[in-house]
Coordinates of C-alpha atoms in Angstrom, one line a residue:
X258 CA 0.0 0.0 0.0
X259 CA 1.3 3.4 -0.6
X260 CA -0.2 6.5 0.9
X261 CA 0.2 10.4 0.4
X262 CA -0.9 12.1 3.6
X263 CA -1.7 15.7 3.1
X264 CA -2.7 18.2 6.0
X265 CA -5.6 20.4 4.6
X266 CA -7.0 23.5 5.9
X267 CA -10.2 22.5 3.8
X268 CA -10.8 19.6 1.6
X269 CA -14.0 19.1 -0.5
X270 CA -14.8 16.3 -3.2
X271 CA -17.8 15.1 -5.1
X272 CA -18.2 11.7 -6.7
X273 CA -18.7 11.9 -10.7
X274 CA -18.7 8.8 -12.8
X275 CA -17.9 5.1 -12.4
X276 CA -14.3 4.4 -13.1
X277 CA -14.3 0.5 -12.7
X278 CA -17.0 -2.1 -13.1
X279 CA -17.0 -3.3 -9.5
X280 CA -16.8 0.0 -7.9
X281 CA -18.2 0.4 -4.6
X282 CA -22.0 1.0 -3.8
X283 CA -22.6 4.8 -2.9
X284 CA -24.5 6.0 0.2
X285 CA -24.3 9.4 2.0
X286 CA -21.2 8.7 3.9
X287 CA -19.0 8.5 0.9
X288 CA -20.3 10.3 -2.0
X289 CA -18.7 13.6 -1.2
X290 CA -18.4 16.4 1.4
X291 CA -16.3 19.1 2.8
X292 CA -13.9 18.8 5.8
X293 CA -11.9 21.3 7.8
X294 CA -8.6 20.6 9.5
X295 CA -8.4 17.1 7.9
X296 CA -5.7 14.7 7.3
X297 CA -6.4 13.4 3.7
X298 CA -4.6 9.9 3.0
X299 CA -4.5 9.4 -0.6
X300 CA -4.4 5.6 -0.5
X301 CA -3.3 3.0 -3.5
X302 CA -3.9 -0.5 -2.6
X303 CA -1.1 -2.9 -4.2
X304 CA -1.5 -6.4 -5.4
X305 CA 0.7 -7.8 -2.8
X306 CA -1.4 -6.4 0.0
X307 CA -4.1 -9.0 -0.5
X308 CA -1.2 -11.5 1.1
X309 CA -1.8 -9.8 4.5
X310 CA -4.8 -7.6 4.3
X311 CA -5.2 -7.5 8.4
X312 CA -1.5 -6.5 8.8
X313 CA -1.6 -4.1 5.9
X314 CA -4.8 -2.3 7.4
X315 CA -3.2 -2.3 10.9
X316 CA 0.0 -0.7 10.0
X317 CA -1.6 1.8 7.7
X318 CA -3.9 3.0 10.8
X319 CA -1.0 3.2 12.9
X320 CA 1.1 5.1 10.3
X321 CA -1.9 7.5 9.6
X322 CA -2.7 8.1 13.5
X323 CA 1.1 8.6 14.0
X324 CA 1.0 11.7 11.6
X325 CA -2.6 12.9 12.6
X326 CA -1.1 13.4 16.1
X327 CA 2.2 15.1 14.8
X328 CA 0.1 17.7 12.6
X329 CA -2.9 17.8 15.1
X330 CA -5.6 17.4 12.5
X331 CA -9.1 16.8 13.7
X332 CA -10.0 14.0 11.3
X333 CA -9.0 11.7 8.7
X334 CA -10.5 11.3 5.3
X335 CA -9.2 7.8 3.7
X336 CA -9.4 8.7 -0.2
X337 CA -8.8 5.8 -2.7
X338 CA -6.2 7.2 -5.4
X339 CA -5.0 4.6 -7.8
X340 CA -2.0 6.9 -9.2
X341 CA 0.7 5.9 -6.5
X342 CA 1.8 2.7 -7.8
X343 CA 1.2 0.5 -11.1
X344 CA 0.6 -3.1 -9.8
X345 CA -2.8 -2.5 -8.3
X346 CA -5.0 -4.8 -6.2
X347 CA -8.2 -6.3 -7.5
X348 CA -11.1 -4.2 -6.8
X349 CA -12.4 -6.5 -4.1
X350 CA -9.4 -6.7 -2.4
X351 CA -8.8 -3.0 -2.5
X352 CA -12.2 -2.3 -1.1
X353 CA -11.9 -5.0 1.7
X354 CA -8.5 -3.5 2.8
X355 CA -9.8 0.0 2.7
X356 CA -12.8 -1.0 4.7
X357 CA -10.4 -2.7 7.3
X358 CA -8.2 0.3 7.8
X359 CA -11.2 2.4 8.1
X360 CA -12.5 0.2 10.8
X361 CA -9.1 0.3 12.6
X362 CA -9.1 3.9 12.5
X363 CA -12.4 4.1 14.3
X364 CA -11.5 1.4 16.8
X365 CA -8.5 3.7 17.9
X366 CA -11.1 6.6 18.5
X367 CA -10.3 8.5 15.5
X368 CA -12.9 10.7 13.7
X369 CA -12.3 9.0 10.3
X370 CA -14.3 9.2 6.9
X371 CA -14.0 7.3 3.7
X372 CA -14.5 8.1 0.0
X373 CA -16.0 5.5 -2.2
X374 CA -13.8 3.1 -4.4
X375 CA -13.8 2.9 -8.1
X376 CA -15.3 6.5 -9.0
X377 CA -14.0 9.3 -10.7
X378 CA -14.1 12.3 -8.2
X379 CA -13.4 16.0 -8.4
X380 CA -11.8 17.8 -5.5
X381 CA -10.3 20.9 -4.2
X382 CA -8.3 21.5 -1.4
X383 CA -6.1 23.9 0.9
X384 CA -2.8 22.6 1.9
X385 CA -1.8 24.2 5.4
X386 CA 1.8 24.1 3.8
X387 CA 3.8 23.5 7.2
X388 CA 6.9 21.1 7.4
X389 CA 4.8 18.1 8.0
X390 CA 1.8 18.9 5.7
X391 CA 2.9 16.5 2.9
X392 CA 4.4 13.0 3.7
X393 CA 4.4 9.7 2.1
X394 CA 4.3 6.1 3.6
X395 CA 4.9 2.6 2.0
X396 CA 3.2 -0.3 3.8
X397 CA 4.7 -3.6 3.1
X398 CA 2.6 -6.9 3.9
X399 CA 3.9 -8.7 6.9
X400 CA 5.3 -5.6 8.5
X401 CA 3.3 -5.9 11.7
X402 CA 3.7 -9.5 12.4
X403 CA 6.0 -8.7 15.1
X404 CA 4.7 -5.4 16.7
X405 CA 7.3 -3.3 18.4
X406 CA 8.1 -4.3 21.8
X407 CA 6.8 -1.8 24.2
X408 CA 9.5 -0.7 26.6
X409 CA 8.6 -1.6 30.1
X410 CA 7.7 1.6 32.1
X411 CA 8.4 -0.1 35.7
X412 CA 11.3 -1.9 36.7
X413 CA 11.0 -2.7 40.1
X414 CA 8.0 -3.9 42.4
X415 CA 7.9 -3.6 46.2
X416 CA 4.9 -4.6 48.5
X417 CA 4.9 -2.9 51.8
X418 CA 2.9 -4.5 54.6
X419 CA 0.8 -2.7 57.3
X420 CA 3.8 -2.3 59.4
X421 CA 5.7 -0.9 56.8
X422 CA 7.9 -3.8 56.0
X423 CA 9.2 -3.8 52.5
X424 CA 9.4 -6.9 50.1
X425 CA 10.9 -6.7 46.6
X426 CA 9.2 -8.9 44.2
X427 CA 9.3 -9.6 40.5
X428 CA 6.6 -10.6 37.8
X429 CA 7.9 -14.0 38.0
X430 CA 8.1 -14.8 42.1
X431 CA 5.6 -12.2 43.5
X432 CA 3.1 -15.1 44.4
X433 CA 5.7 -16.5 46.6
X434 CA 6.1 -13.3 48.8
X435 CA 6.2 -14.2 52.4
X436 CA 4.0 -10.7 53.1
X437 CA 1.0 -12.9 51.6
X438 CA 1.2 -15.5 54.3
X439 CA 0.5 -13.1 57.0
X440 CA -3.2 -13.1 58.4
X441 CA -5.5 -10.3 57.7
X442 CA -8.1 -9.9 54.7
X443 CA -6.4 -6.6 53.8
X444 CA -3.3 -8.7 52.4
X445 CA -5.5 -10.9 50.4
X446 CA -7.0 -7.7 48.7
X447 CA -3.7 -6.5 48.1
X448 CA -2.8 -9.8 46.6
X449 CA -5.7 -9.6 44.2
X450 CA -4.6 -5.9 43.4
X451 CA -0.9 -7.3 42.5
X452 CA -2.3 -10.2 40.5
X453 CA -4.2 -7.6 38.5
X454 CA -1.2 -5.4 38.0
X455 CA 1.4 -7.8 37.3
X456 CA -0.5 -10.7 35.3
X457 CA -2.7 -10.3 32.3
X458 CA -6.0 -9.6 33.3
X459 CA -8.7 -12.3 32.1
X460 CA -12.3 -11.6 31.8
X461 CA -14.3 -12.2 34.9
X462 CA -17.2 -13.7 32.8
X463 CA -19.7 -11.8 34.9
X464 CA -21.1 -8.3 34.5
X465 CA -20.2 -5.9 37.5
X466 CA -23.1 -5.7 39.7
X467 CA -23.3 -2.1 40.0
X468 CA -24.6 -2.0 36.2
X469 CA -27.5 -4.0 37.4
X470 CA -28.3 -2.0 40.5
X471 CA -27.6 1.4 38.9
X472 CA -30.7 0.8 36.9
X473 CA -32.9 -1.2 39.4
X474 CA -32.3 1.7 42.0
X475 CA -33.2 4.0 39.1
X476 CA -29.9 6.1 39.4
X477 CA -28.1 5.9 36.3
X478 CA -28.6 4.3 32.8
X479 CA -27.2 4.1 29.3
X480 CA -28.5 6.8 26.7
X481 CA -29.1 5.6 23.2
X482 CA -29.4 9.1 22.0
X483 CA -26.0 10.3 23.0
X484 CA -22.3 9.1 22.2
X485 CA -21.7 5.8 24.0
X486 CA -20.0 6.3 27.5
X487 CA -22.1 9.4 28.2
X488 CA -24.9 8.4 30.6
X489 CA -28.1 9.9 31.7
X490 CA -28.8 10.4 35.5
X491 CA -32.3 10.1 37.0
X492 CA -33.6 12.2 40.0
X493 CA -32.5 9.7 42.5
X494 CA -29.0 9.4 40.8
X495 CA -28.8 13.1 40.8
X496 CA -29.5 13.3 44.5
X497 CA -26.7 10.9 45.0
X498 CA -24.3 12.8 42.7
X499 CA -25.1 16.0 44.7
X500 CA -24.8 14.5 47.9
X501 CA -21.2 13.3 47.0
X502 CA -20.5 16.8 45.7
X503 CA -21.7 18.4 48.9
X504 CA -19.3 16.0 50.9
X505 CA -16.4 16.7 48.7
X506 CA -16.7 20.4 49.2
X507 CA -18.1 21.0 52.7
X508 CA -16.7 18.1 54.3
X509 CA -13.1 17.8 52.5
X510 CA -12.0 20.9 50.4
X511 CA -13.5 23.7 52.8
X512 CA -11.8 22.2 56.1
X513 CA -8.7 21.6 54.0
X514 CA -8.8 25.2 53.4
X515 CA -9.4 25.3 49.5
X516 CA -11.2 28.1 47.4
X517 CA -13.8 26.8 45.0
X518 CA -13.4 27.9 41.2
X519 CA -14.9 27.0 37.8
X520 CA -13.2 26.8 34.4
X521 CA -14.7 26.4 31.2
X522 CA -15.6 23.2 29.4
X523 CA -14.0 24.1 26.0
X524 CA -10.2 24.8 25.1
X525 CA -8.2 26.1 22.1
X526 CA -5.9 23.3 20.7
X527 CA -3.6 26.1 19.2
X528 CA -2.6 27.2 22.7
X529 CA 0.7 25.7 23.4
X530 CA 0.0 25.1 27.3
X531 CA -3.1 23.3 26.2
X532 CA -1.2 21.1 23.7
X533 CA 1.6 20.4 26.4
X534 CA -1.3 19.4 28.9
X535 CA -3.1 17.1 26.3
X536 CA -0.2 14.6 27.3
X537 CA -0.1 11.0 25.7
X538 CA -3.9 10.3 25.5
X539 CA -4.6 13.3 23.4
X540 CA -6.1 11.0 20.7
X541 CA -8.8 10.3 23.0
X542 CA -9.9 13.9 23.4
X543 CA -13.2 15.1 22.2
X544 CA -12.7 17.6 19.3
X545 CA -15.2 20.1 18.2
X546 CA -15.2 22.7 15.3
X547 CA -12.8 25.4 15.0
X548 CA -9.9 24.0 16.6
X549 CA -11.8 23.3 20.0
X550 CA -11.2 20.5 22.5
X551 CA -13.8 19.7 25.3
X552 CA -12.1 19.7 28.9
X553 CA -9.9 16.7 29.6
X554 CA -8.8 15.4 32.9
X555 CA -5.3 17.0 32.7
X556 CA -6.4 20.5 34.4
X557 CA -6.1 22.6 31.3
X558 CA -8.0 25.4 33.2
X559 CA -6.5 25.2 36.7
X560 CA -3.0 26.1 35.6
X561 CA -3.7 29.2 33.3
X562 CA -6.1 30.2 36.2
X563 CA -3.5 30.1 39.0
X564 CA -0.7 31.3 36.5
X565 CA -2.7 34.8 36.3
X566 CA -3.4 34.7 40.1
X567 CA -1.3 37.1 42.4
X568 CA -0.3 35.5 45.6
X569 CA 2.7 35.4 47.8
X570 CA 4.5 33.2 50.4
X571 CA 2.1 34.2 53.0
X572 CA -0.9 32.6 50.9
X573 CA 1.2 29.3 50.6
X574 CA 0.2 26.5 50.5
X575 CA -2.4 28.4 48.2
X576 CA -5.3 25.7 47.6
X577 CA -7.9 25.6 45.0
X578 CA -11.0 23.2 44.4
X579 CA -13.1 22.5 41.4
X580 CA -15.9 20.4 40.5
X581 CA -14.8 19.5 36.9
X582 CA -16.9 18.0 34.1
X583 CA -14.1 16.0 32.0
X584 CA -14.3 14.2 28.7
X585 CA -12.1 11.3 27.6
X586 CA -13.2 9.6 24.3
X587 CA -12.4 5.8 25.7
X588 CA -12.6 3.1 23.1
X589 CA -15.9 1.4 23.1
X590 CA -14.6 -2.1 24.1
X591 CA -13.2 -0.3 27.3
X592 CA -16.4 1.2 28.6
X593 CA -17.9 -0.5 31.4
X594 CA -21.1 0.9 33.2
X595 CA -19.7 3.7 35.7
X596 CA -16.3 2.3 35.8
X597 CA -15.1 3.6 32.4
X598 CA -17.0 6.3 30.9
X599 CA -16.4 9.0 28.2
X600 CA -17.9 12.1 30.3
X601 CA -17.3 12.1 33.9
X602 CA -17.1 14.6 37.0
X603 CA -14.1 15.0 39.2
X604 CA -13.4 16.6 42.4
X605 CA -10.3 18.3 41.8
X606 CA -7.9 19.8 44.6
X607 CA -4.4 21.5 44.0
X608 CA -2.2 22.7 46.6
X609 CA 0.6 25.1 45.3
X610 CA 3.7 24.8 47.8
X611 CA 6.8 26.8 48.3
X612 CA 8.8 24.0 49.8
X613 CA 9.2 20.4 50.4
X614 CA 8.0 20.5 54.1
X615 CA 4.8 22.2 53.0
X616 CA 4.5 19.5 50.2
X617 CA 5.2 16.6 52.6
X618 CA 2.4 18.1 55.3
X619 CA 0.0 18.1 52.3
X620 CA 0.6 15.1 50.7
X621 CA 0.6 13.1 53.9
X622 CA -2.6 14.9 55.2
X623 CA -4.7 14.3 52.0
X624 CA -3.8 10.7 51.9
X625 CA -4.6 10.1 55.8
X626 CA -8.0 12.0 54.8
X627 CA -9.0 9.9 51.6
X628 CA -8.1 6.7 53.6
X629 CA -10.8 7.8 56.1
X630 CA -13.2 8.6 53.2
X631 CA -12.4 5.2 51.6
X632 CA -13.2 3.5 54.9
X633 CA -16.2 5.3 56.0
X634 CA -18.1 6.3 52.8
X635 CA -16.6 4.6 49.5
X636 CA -15.3 0.9 49.9
X637 CA -15.4 0.0 53.8
X638 CA -12.4 -2.0 54.3
X639 CA -12.4 -3.4 50.7
X640 CA -9.4 -1.4 49.6
X641 CA -5.8 -1.2 49.2
X642 CA -3.0 1.5 48.1
X643 CA -1.2 1.5 45.0
X644 CA 2.0 3.7 44.2
X645 CA 3.7 4.9 41.0
X646 CA 7.2 6.2 42.0
X647 CA 10.2 7.4 40.3
X648 CA 13.0 5.2 42.0
X649 CA 15.1 8.1 43.2
X650 CA 11.9 9.5 44.7
X651 CA 11.2 6.2 46.3
X652 CA 14.4 6.3 48.1
X653 CA 14.2 10.0 49.1
X654 CA 10.5 10.0 50.5
X655 CA 10.5 6.2 51.8
X656 CA 9.7 7.5 55.2
X657 CA 6.6 9.7 54.2
X658 CA 5.2 6.4 52.2
X659 CA 5.8 4.3 55.3
X660 CA 4.3 6.8 57.6
X661 CA 1.0 7.0 55.4
X662 CA 0.9 2.9 55.2
X663 CA 1.4 2.6 59.0
X664 CA -1.2 5.4 59.8
X665 CA -3.8 4.0 57.7
X666 CA -3.0 0.4 58.6
X667 CA -3.4 -0.7 55.0
X668 CA -0.9 -2.7 52.8
X669 CA 0.6 -1.0 49.5
X670 CA 2.1 -2.0 46.2
X671 CA 4.8 0.2 44.6
X672 CA 5.9 0.3 41.0
X673 CA 9.2 2.1 40.4
X674 CA 10.1 3.8 37.2
X675 CA 13.6 4.6 36.2
X676 CA 12.7 8.2 35.1
X677 CA 9.6 10.5 35.1
X678 CA 7.0 9.8 32.4
X679 CA 4.6 12.4 33.5
X680 CA 4.3 15.6 35.4
X681 CA 4.3 13.6 38.7
X682 CA 7.3 12.1 40.5
X683 CA 5.1 10.0 42.5
X684 CA 1.3 9.4 43.0
X685 CA -0.8 7.2 45.2
X686 CA -4.2 5.6 43.9
X687 CA -6.9 4.3 46.3
X688 CA -7.9 1.1 44.9
X689 CA -11.2 -0.5 45.6
X690 CA -11.3 -4.2 45.4
X691 CA -14.7 -5.7 44.4
X692 CA -16.0 -9.1 45.3
X693 CA -15.5 -10.2 41.8
X694 CA -11.9 -9.4 42.0
X695 CA -11.5 -6.4 39.9
X696 CA -10.1 -3.1 41.2
X697 CA -11.1 0.4 40.6
X698 CA -9.0 3.5 41.4
X699 CA -10.8 6.0 43.5
X700 CA -9.0 8.9 45.3
X701 CA -5.5 10.0 44.3
X702 CA -2.8 12.2 45.7
X703 CA 0.2 13.3 42.9
X704 CA 3.5 15.1 43.7
X705 CA 4.1 17.4 40.7
X706 CA 7.6 18.9 40.2
X707 CA 7.3 19.9 36.6
X708 CA 4.0 22.3 36.0
X709 CA 5.1 25.1 38.3
X710 CA 8.3 26.0 36.2
X711 CA 6.6 24.8 33.1
X712 CA 3.7 27.0 33.0
X713 CA 5.4 29.8 34.9
X714 CA 3.3 29.6 37.9
X715 CA 4.9 31.9 40.5
X716 CA 4.6 33.5 43.9
X717 CA 6.4 36.6 45.8
X718 CA 8.8 35.4 48.2
X719 CA 9.7 37.2 51.4
X720 CA 12.4 39.3 49.9
X721 CA 9.9 40.3 46.9
X722 CA 11.5 38.2 44.4
X723 CA 9.1 36.2 42.1
X724 CA 9.9 32.3 42.2
X725 CA 8.3 29.4 40.4
X726 CA 6.1 27.4 42.4
X727 CA 8.4 24.1 42.8
X728 CA 6.0 21.5 43.9
X729 CA 2.2 21.3 43.3
X730 CA 0.1 18.7 45.0
X731 CA -2.7 17.3 42.8
X732 CA -5.6 15.5 44.6
X733 CA -8.9 14.3 43.8
X734 CA -11.1 12.9 46.8
X735 CA -13.9 11.1 44.9
X736 CA -11.7 10.4 41.8
X737 CA -14.4 10.6 39.3
X738 CA -17.9 10.6 41.0
X739 CA -19.0 8.0 38.5
X740 CA -16.1 5.7 39.7
X741 CA -17.0 6.5 43.4
X742 CA -20.6 5.6 42.8
X743 CA -19.7 2.3 41.1
X744 CA -17.2 1.3 44.0
X745 CA -20.0 2.3 46.6
X746 CA -22.6 0.2 44.9
X747 CA -20.2 -2.5 44.3
X748 CA -19.4 -2.5 48.2
X749 CA -23.0 -2.3 48.8
X750 CA -23.7 -5.6 47.1
X751 CA -21.0 -7.1 48.7
X752 CA -22.9 -7.4 51.7
X753 CA -24.7 -10.1 50.3
X754 CA -21.7 -12.6 50.8
X755 CA -21.7 -11.8 54.4
X756 CA -25.5 -12.9 54.7
X757 CA -26.6 -9.2 55.1
X758 CA -29.0 -7.3 52.5
X759 CA -27.3 -4.7 50.3
X760 CA -27.8 -1.3 51.3
X761 CA -26.1 2.2 50.6
X762 CA -24.9 4.4 53.6
X763 CA -27.7 5.9 55.4
X764 CA -26.8 9.5 54.3
X765 CA -26.6 8.5 50.7
X766 CA -29.7 6.5 50.4
X767 CA -32.0 8.5 48.1
X768 CA -34.9 7.7 50.2
X769 CA -34.0 6.8 53.8
X770 CA -37.3 6.3 55.6
X771 CA -40.2 4.3 53.9
X772 CA -43.9 4.4 55.8
X773 CA -46.3 2.1 54.9
X774 CA -49.9 2.8 56.3
X775 CA -51.8 -0.4 56.6
X776 CA -55.2 1.5 55.7
X777 CA -54.5 4.4 53.4
X778 CA -57.7 6.1 54.5
X779 CA -57.4 5.8 58.3
X780 CA -53.6 5.9 58.5
X781 CA -52.5 8.4 55.9
X782 CA -52.6 11.3 58.5
X783 CA -50.4 9.6 61.0
X784 CA -47.8 8.7 58.3
X785 CA -47.6 12.2 57.3
X786 CA -47.3 13.5 60.7
X787 CA -44.4 11.2 61.3
X788 CA -42.9 12.1 57.7
X789 CA -43.1 15.8 58.7
X790 CA -41.1 15.3 62.1
X791 CA -38.4 13.3 60.4
X792 CA -38.0 15.9 57.5
X793 CA -37.0 18.3 60.2
X794 CA -34.2 16.3 61.1
X795 CA -33.1 16.1 57.1
X796 CA -34.8 12.6 56.7
X797 CA -35.9 11.9 53.2
X798 CA -39.1 10.0 53.8
X799 CA -41.4 8.3 51.2
X800 CA -45.0 7.1 52.1
X801 CA -46.5 3.9 50.1
X802 CA -49.7 5.1 49.7
X803 CA -50.8 2.6 46.8
X804 CA -53.5 0.3 46.8
X805 CA -51.5 -2.8 47.5
X806 CA -51.2 -5.4 50.1
X807 CA -49.1 -4.5 52.9
X808 CA -46.7 -7.5 52.4
X809 CA -46.1 -6.3 48.4
X810 CA -45.3 -2.9 49.7
X811 CA -42.7 -4.3 52.3
X812 CA -41.1 -6.3 49.7
X813 CA -41.1 -3.7 47.2
X814 CA -39.3 -1.1 49.9
X815 CA -36.7 -3.8 50.6
X816 CA -35.8 -4.0 46.7
X817 CA -35.1 -0.3 46.9
X818 CA -32.7 -0.8 49.7
X819 CA -34.5 1.3 52.0
X820 CA -32.5 1.7 55.3
X821 CA -35.7 2.2 57.6
X822 CA -39.0 0.6 56.8
X823 CA -42.2 1.3 59.2
X824 CA -45.5 -0.2 58.7
X825 CA -48.0 2.2 60.3
X826 CA -51.3 0.9 61.3
X827 CA -53.9 1.2 64.6
X828 CA -51.1 0.1 66.9
X829 CA -48.8 2.9 65.9
X830 CA -51.6 5.2 65.9
X831 CA -52.9 4.6 69.4
X832 CA -49.4 4.0 71.3
X833 CA -47.3 6.3 68.9
X834 CA -44.4 3.8 69.3
X835 CA -42.9 2.7 65.9
X836 CA -41.7 -0.8 65.0
X837 CA -38.7 -0.2 62.4
X838 CA -36.9 -2.5 60.3
X839 CA -33.3 -1.6 60.3
X840 CA -31.8 -2.8 57.3
X841 CA -28.2 -2.6 58.4
X842 CA -28.7 -4.8 61.3
X843 CA -30.7 -7.2 59.3
X844 CA -29.8 -10.4 57.7
X845 CA -30.9 -12.0 54.4
X846 CA -33.1 -14.4 56.7
X847 CA -34.4 -12.3 59.4
X848 CA -35.4 -8.5 59.8
X849 CA -33.8 -6.6 62.8
X850 CA -36.6 -4.6 64.2
X851 CA -36.4 -1.8 66.7
X852 CA -39.2 -0.3 68.7
X853 CA -39.2 3.3 70.0
X854 CA -41.1 6.5 69.9
X855 CA -41.2 8.9 67.4
X856 CA -38.8 11.4 69.0
X857 CA -36.3 8.7 70.1
X858 CA -36.2 7.3 66.5
X859 CA -35.7 11.3 65.3
X860 CA -32.6 11.2 67.3
X861 CA -31.6 7.9 66.4
X862 CA -31.7 8.9 62.8
X863 CA -29.9 12.1 63.4
X864 CA -27.1 10.2 65.2
X865 CA -26.8 7.7 62.0
X866 CA -26.5 10.6 59.8
X867 CA -23.9 12.5 61.7
X868 CA -22.4 15.4 60.0
X869 CA -22.9 14.4 56.5
X870 CA -24.7 16.4 54.0
X871 CA -28.6 16.3 53.7
X872 CA -30.8 17.0 50.8
X873 CA -34.6 16.6 50.4
X874 CA -36.2 14.1 48.3
X875 CA -35.8 14.6 44.4
X876 CA -39.2 12.9 43.9
X877 CA -42.5 13.1 45.3
X878 CA -42.9 12.0 49.0
X879 CA -46.0 9.7 48.0
X880 CA -45.4 6.8 45.7
X881 CA -48.7 7.1 44.0
X882 CA -47.3 10.2 42.6
X883 CA -44.2 8.7 41.2
X884 CA -43.3 7.9 37.9
X885 CA -41.1 4.8 37.0
X886 CA -38.0 5.7 35.1
X887 CA -37.0 2.0 34.6
X888 CA -39.9 -0.2 34.2
X889 CA -39.5 -3.5 36.1
X890 CA -39.9 -6.4 33.8
X891 CA -42.7 -8.8 34.6

């Protein structure tokens, strides 16, 4: 195959007449069009290409994408062109190979278009004329039989147990590490994480439980009207998301001392700072017209924001917080429920530090804070620590890492690099471990030694001199909210293996109390009084006033994971005592029932919620007024 690659400001073509008998059928996608900022691949398929159509298509797609990234074009047009070689392939072979190449471009996340084969076409173009605007490539059959060996990023692996003792392992001997012989469930969780990191992952053969439950509980769902990986959130899911955002801001960012800000969703790709931040995954950016890209997860707004901010040594560490909507065009085969999506919310935190001592304190404090968050909100005890560290920094900051591990009483797995490949010298990842053995990164803290100087982010020192910020601590409390919700749902469902019903934390449960009047006519007023009293304590209360049997309404409340269920009848009306099914204390076989007065229950509920954020119901209190967003199958 021969290809001529031209980076065009504009390219327009239209189909004229049939050139060969076996010309490709025309449709709306291949009969013509106008394209801007496009890499046009004039492509000649040769006879020998039919010996290895898959390999030729793979190699061609790689070469095209390599040039696409170098010239920063936004799309590719695969244009059949019979004038670059003399020994042409048969029409059927040429069409097949062109289609394969086109398919591989799409699989790799490229916006690709394809002109029809076998037709005379007219075209006009405006060549951008820079040094890389015109390039040619020659593809040989068999060239990708042996792909280029990828350089190993990590060359040393260290396991650190809860006491801070280190054990160096390799990919070959890690299973025999004596650390795993120590008692304790956390070491077994770490073993599963290490296995996932050092050995090739195999399919678990089952769908993650959170995908079923996110729909069953009417929280989140797929959206066929949008691009894949962009989900829709139902009212109960929005309530969950808003509560998490409230917690991230009020319970973490504000006490930490951060100031909240907000940056745009769109960025110009012709700004050099944005190009630098796009990094190694820029082929997965969401590009829109006029050279703009949707916000990606590398702080494209935060650094320019702080760069233009005037602050001194007295303000440091200078801390900012942002609730950032980010986009990353993951490949379709990588998308999994809430675990990997193309549109997500990040709770983004940055501390701009003037010294190693400040950075040490911030890194340690955030790590401890996030460990408590993982325990109390996200994953219970079902998580471990992972680190990526440049080797020289591991030796320098070993005591910091050991101190974090000892304080949190959680083991860690370290992957060491010879040199820095990103902006951070090291980072930790709080890895939730699911019952099926999968792991998912949630919170993270990162030690950045590059971006302060790279983006000229400066402060005024005590002597009045302007100095670059030497260290920036990046952190995200909930990682992406989508991932956090996935972990919370997986952890909730994991209670079943312990013989307990699944449930969300009380403060996060979209509906916290369900009142069921035995007779709607006689007992509705009593239920309303109870609901109004509990609502003063911030409780989200539903009343099932539907014309169904009590047993059916109780069963339905249990399927919705309601933390407290109260059947209200004559006895409750006369005695003012409530019999409350407490889900957290129940088993799969037997309900745990507490009996108490309304005031006692109100106080009990308040204690259970503690200082967690509260919001009202986002749906009607009465079930008869509610709609069904995800109708249950019969």
